[in-house]
mmCIF file of C-alpha atoms in Angstrom:
data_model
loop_
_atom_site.group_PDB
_atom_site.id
_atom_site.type_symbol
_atom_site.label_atom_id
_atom_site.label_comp_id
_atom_site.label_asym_id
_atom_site.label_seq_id
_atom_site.Cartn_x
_atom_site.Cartn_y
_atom_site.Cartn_z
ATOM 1 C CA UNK J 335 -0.481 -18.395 16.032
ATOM 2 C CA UNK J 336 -4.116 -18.903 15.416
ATOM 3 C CA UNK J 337 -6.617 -18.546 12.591
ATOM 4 C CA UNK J 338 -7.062 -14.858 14.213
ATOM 5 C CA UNK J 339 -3.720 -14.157 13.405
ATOM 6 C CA UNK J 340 -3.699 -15.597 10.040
ATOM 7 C CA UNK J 341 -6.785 -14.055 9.373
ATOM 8 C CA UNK J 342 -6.389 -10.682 10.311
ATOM 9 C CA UNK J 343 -2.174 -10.608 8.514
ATOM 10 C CA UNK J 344 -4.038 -11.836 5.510
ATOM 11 C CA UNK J 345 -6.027 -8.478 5.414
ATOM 12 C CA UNK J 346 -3.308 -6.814 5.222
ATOM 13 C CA UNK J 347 -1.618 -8.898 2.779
ATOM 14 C CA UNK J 348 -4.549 -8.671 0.406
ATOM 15 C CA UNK J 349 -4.048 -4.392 1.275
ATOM 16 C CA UNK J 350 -0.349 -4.238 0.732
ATOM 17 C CA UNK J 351 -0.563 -6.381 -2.304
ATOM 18 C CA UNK J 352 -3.404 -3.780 -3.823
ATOM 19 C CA UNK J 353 -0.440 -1.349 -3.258
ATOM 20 C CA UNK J 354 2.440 -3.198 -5.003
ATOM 21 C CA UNK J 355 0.287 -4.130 -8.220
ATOM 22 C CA UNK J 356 -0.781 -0.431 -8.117
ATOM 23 C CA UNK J 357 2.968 0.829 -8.255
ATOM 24 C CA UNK J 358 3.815 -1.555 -10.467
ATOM 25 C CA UNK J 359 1.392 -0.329 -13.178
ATOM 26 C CA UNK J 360 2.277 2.986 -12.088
ATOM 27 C CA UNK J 361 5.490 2.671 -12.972
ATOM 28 C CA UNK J 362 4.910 1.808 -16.385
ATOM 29 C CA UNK J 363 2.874 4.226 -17.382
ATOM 30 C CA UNK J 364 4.566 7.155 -16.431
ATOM 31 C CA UNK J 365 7.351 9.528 -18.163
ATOM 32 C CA UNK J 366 8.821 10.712 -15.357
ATOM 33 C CA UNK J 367 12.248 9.029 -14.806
ATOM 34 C CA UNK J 368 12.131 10.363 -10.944
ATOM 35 C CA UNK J 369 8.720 8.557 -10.032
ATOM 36 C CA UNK J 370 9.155 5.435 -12.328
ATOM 37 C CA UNK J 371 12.401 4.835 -9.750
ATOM 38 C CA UNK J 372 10.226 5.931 -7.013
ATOM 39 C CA UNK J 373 6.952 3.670 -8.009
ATOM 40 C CA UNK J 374 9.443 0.865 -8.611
ATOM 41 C CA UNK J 375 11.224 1.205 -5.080
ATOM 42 C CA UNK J 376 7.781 1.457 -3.188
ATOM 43 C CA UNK J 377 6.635 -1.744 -5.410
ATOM 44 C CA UNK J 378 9.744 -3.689 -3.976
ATOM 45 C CA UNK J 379 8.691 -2.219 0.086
ATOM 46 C CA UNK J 380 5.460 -3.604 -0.693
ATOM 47 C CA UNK J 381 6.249 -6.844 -2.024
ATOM 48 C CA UNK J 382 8.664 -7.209 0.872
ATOM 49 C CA UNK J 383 5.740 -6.288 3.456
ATOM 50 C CA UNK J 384 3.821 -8.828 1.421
ATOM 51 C CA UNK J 385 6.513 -11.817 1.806
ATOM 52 C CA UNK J 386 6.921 -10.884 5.403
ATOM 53 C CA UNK J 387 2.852 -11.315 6.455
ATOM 54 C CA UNK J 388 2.992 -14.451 4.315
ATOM 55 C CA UNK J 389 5.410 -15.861 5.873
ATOM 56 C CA UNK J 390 3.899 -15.375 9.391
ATOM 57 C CA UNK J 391 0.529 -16.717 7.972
ATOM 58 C CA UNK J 392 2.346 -19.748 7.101
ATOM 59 C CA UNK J 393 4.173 -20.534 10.047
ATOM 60 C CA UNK J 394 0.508 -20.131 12.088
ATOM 61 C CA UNK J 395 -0.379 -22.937 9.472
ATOM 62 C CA UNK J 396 -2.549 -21.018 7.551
ATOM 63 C CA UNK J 397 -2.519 -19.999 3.540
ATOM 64 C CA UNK J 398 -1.324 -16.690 2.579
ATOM 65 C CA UNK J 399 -3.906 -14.074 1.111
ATOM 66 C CA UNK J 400 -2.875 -14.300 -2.938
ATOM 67 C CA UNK J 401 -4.598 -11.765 -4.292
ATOM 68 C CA UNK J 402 -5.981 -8.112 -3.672
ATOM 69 C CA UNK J 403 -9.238 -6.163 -2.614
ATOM 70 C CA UNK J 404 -12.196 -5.037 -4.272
ATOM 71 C CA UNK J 405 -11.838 -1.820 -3.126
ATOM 72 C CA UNK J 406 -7.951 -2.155 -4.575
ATOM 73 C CA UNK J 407 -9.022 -2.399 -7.727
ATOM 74 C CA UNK J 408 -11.781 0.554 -7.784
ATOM 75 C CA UNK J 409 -9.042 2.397 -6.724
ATOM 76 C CA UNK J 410 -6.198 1.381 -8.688
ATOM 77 C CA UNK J 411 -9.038 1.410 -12.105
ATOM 78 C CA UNK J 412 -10.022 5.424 -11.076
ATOM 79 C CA UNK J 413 -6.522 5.964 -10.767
ATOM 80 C CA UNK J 414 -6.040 5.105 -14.420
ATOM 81 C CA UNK J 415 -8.672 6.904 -15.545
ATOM 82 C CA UNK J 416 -7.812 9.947 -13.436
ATOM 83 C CA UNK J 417 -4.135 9.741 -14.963
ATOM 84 C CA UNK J 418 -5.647 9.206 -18.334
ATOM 85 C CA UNK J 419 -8.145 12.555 -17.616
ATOM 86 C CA UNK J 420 -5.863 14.951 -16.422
ATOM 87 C CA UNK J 421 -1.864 15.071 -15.176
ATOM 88 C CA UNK J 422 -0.658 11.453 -15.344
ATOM 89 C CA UNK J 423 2.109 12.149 -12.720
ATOM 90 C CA UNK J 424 -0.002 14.139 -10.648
ATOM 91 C CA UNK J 425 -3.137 11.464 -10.879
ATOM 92 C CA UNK J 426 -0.681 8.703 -9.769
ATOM 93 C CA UNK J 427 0.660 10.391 -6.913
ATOM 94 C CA UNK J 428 -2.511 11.268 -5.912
ATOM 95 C CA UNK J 429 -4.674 7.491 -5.910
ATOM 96 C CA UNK J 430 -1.206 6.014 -4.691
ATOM 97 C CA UNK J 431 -0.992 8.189 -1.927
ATOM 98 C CA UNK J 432 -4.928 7.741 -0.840
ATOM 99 C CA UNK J 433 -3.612 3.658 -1.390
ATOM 100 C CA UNK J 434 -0.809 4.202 1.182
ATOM 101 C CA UNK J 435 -3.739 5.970 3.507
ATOM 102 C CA UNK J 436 -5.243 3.113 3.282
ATOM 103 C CA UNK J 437 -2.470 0.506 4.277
ATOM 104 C CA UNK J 438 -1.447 2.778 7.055
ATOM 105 C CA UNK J 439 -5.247 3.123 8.436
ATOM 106 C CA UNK J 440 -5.459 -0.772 8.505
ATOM 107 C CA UNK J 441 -1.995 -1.215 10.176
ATOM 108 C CA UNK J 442 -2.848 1.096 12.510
ATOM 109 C CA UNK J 443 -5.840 0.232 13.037
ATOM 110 C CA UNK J 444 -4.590 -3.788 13.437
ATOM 111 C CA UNK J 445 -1.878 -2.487 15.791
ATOM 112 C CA UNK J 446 -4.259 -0.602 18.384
ATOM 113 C CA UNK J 447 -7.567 -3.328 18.347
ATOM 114 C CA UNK J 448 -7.702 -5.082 21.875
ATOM 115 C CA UNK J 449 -9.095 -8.346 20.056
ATOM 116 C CA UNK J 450 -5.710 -8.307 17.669
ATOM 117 C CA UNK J 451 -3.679 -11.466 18.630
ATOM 118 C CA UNK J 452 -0.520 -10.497 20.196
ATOM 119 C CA UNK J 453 1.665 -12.620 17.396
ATOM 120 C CA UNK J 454 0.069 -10.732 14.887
ATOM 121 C CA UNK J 455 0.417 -7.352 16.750
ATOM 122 C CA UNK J 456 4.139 -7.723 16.781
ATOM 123 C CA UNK J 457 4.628 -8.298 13.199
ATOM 124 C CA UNK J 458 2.458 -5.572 12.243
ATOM 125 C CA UNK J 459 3.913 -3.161 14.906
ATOM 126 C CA UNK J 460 7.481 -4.461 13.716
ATOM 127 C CA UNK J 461 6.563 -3.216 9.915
ATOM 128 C CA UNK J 462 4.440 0.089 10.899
ATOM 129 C CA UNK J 463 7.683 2.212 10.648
ATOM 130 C CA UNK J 464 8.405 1.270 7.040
ATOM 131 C CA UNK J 465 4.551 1.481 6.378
ATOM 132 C CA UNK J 466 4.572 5.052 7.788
ATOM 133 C CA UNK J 467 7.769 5.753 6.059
ATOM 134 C CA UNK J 468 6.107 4.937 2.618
ATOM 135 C CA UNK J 469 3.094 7.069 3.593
ATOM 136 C CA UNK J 470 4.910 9.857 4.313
ATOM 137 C CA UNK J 471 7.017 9.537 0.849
ATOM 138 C CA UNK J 472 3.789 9.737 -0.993
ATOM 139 C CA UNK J 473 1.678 12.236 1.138
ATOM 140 C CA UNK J 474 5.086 14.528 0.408
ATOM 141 C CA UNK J 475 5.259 13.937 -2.978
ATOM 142 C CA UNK J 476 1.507 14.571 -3.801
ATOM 143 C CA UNK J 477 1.768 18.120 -1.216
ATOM 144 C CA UNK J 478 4.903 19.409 -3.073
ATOM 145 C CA UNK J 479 3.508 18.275 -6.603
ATOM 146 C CA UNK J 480 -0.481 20.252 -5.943
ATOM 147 C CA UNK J 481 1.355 23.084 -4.416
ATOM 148 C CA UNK J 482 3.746 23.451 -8.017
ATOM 149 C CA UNK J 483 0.334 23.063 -9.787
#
């Protein structure tokens, strides 16, 4: 693998992580029994997604991505506020969802670029289905919970 490959996994790392912290916190602050086991569960895909791009960055010799994104941590900070504003559950759903756009955008985005490196292609094309899978979980959850609004 190259520094391409390292380079362009640890993008998503620093992504995926945004996501896991995110749930995480999530899951604390909400009532909801339902979405703390949800938030908790999507927390533990992300943290797996996380270990498996760090793992591929360290076998191309390179050092794993340790931390998040800027734009993370706008959104995971006007997600609190949001919940804090309004409906907790709902404001959740919602910035977690627009976080799983996110991930999902840069995976597929990683997966389609000519200049991606095929190593890191695989990986990322490997993990798309559970990426998509989480997406579609959230996207759901946020449709059925506006339209009960």
């Amino acid at each position: 693998m190259s520094n391409k490959t390292a380079h362009t996994l640890n993008d998503l790392i620093a992504i995926a992580r945004d996501g896991k912290e995110f749930y995480e916190e999530a899951a604390q602050k909400v009532d909801d029994t339902e979405l703390r086991t949800l938030f908790a569960r999507m927390a533990t895909t992300k943290a797996q997604i996380v270990n498996e791009l760090s793992s591929a960055v360290q076998a191309a010799g390179g050092k794993p991505e340790d931390s998040g994104t800027f734009v993370g941590s706008m959104q995971h900070m006007y997600g609190k506020i949001r919940a804090a504003l309004g409906d907790k559950e709902y404001g959740y759903v919602a910035e977690l969802e627009e976080s799983e756009d996110r991930l999902l955008e840069a995976f597929d985005h990683v997966s389609r670029d000519a200049d991606t490196p095929p190593a890191a292609r695989d990986i990322v094309v490997r993990l798309m289905p559970e990426v998509r899978a989480c997406h579609d979980v959230m996207r759901s959850r946020k449709l059925s919970m506006k339209n009960a609004r």
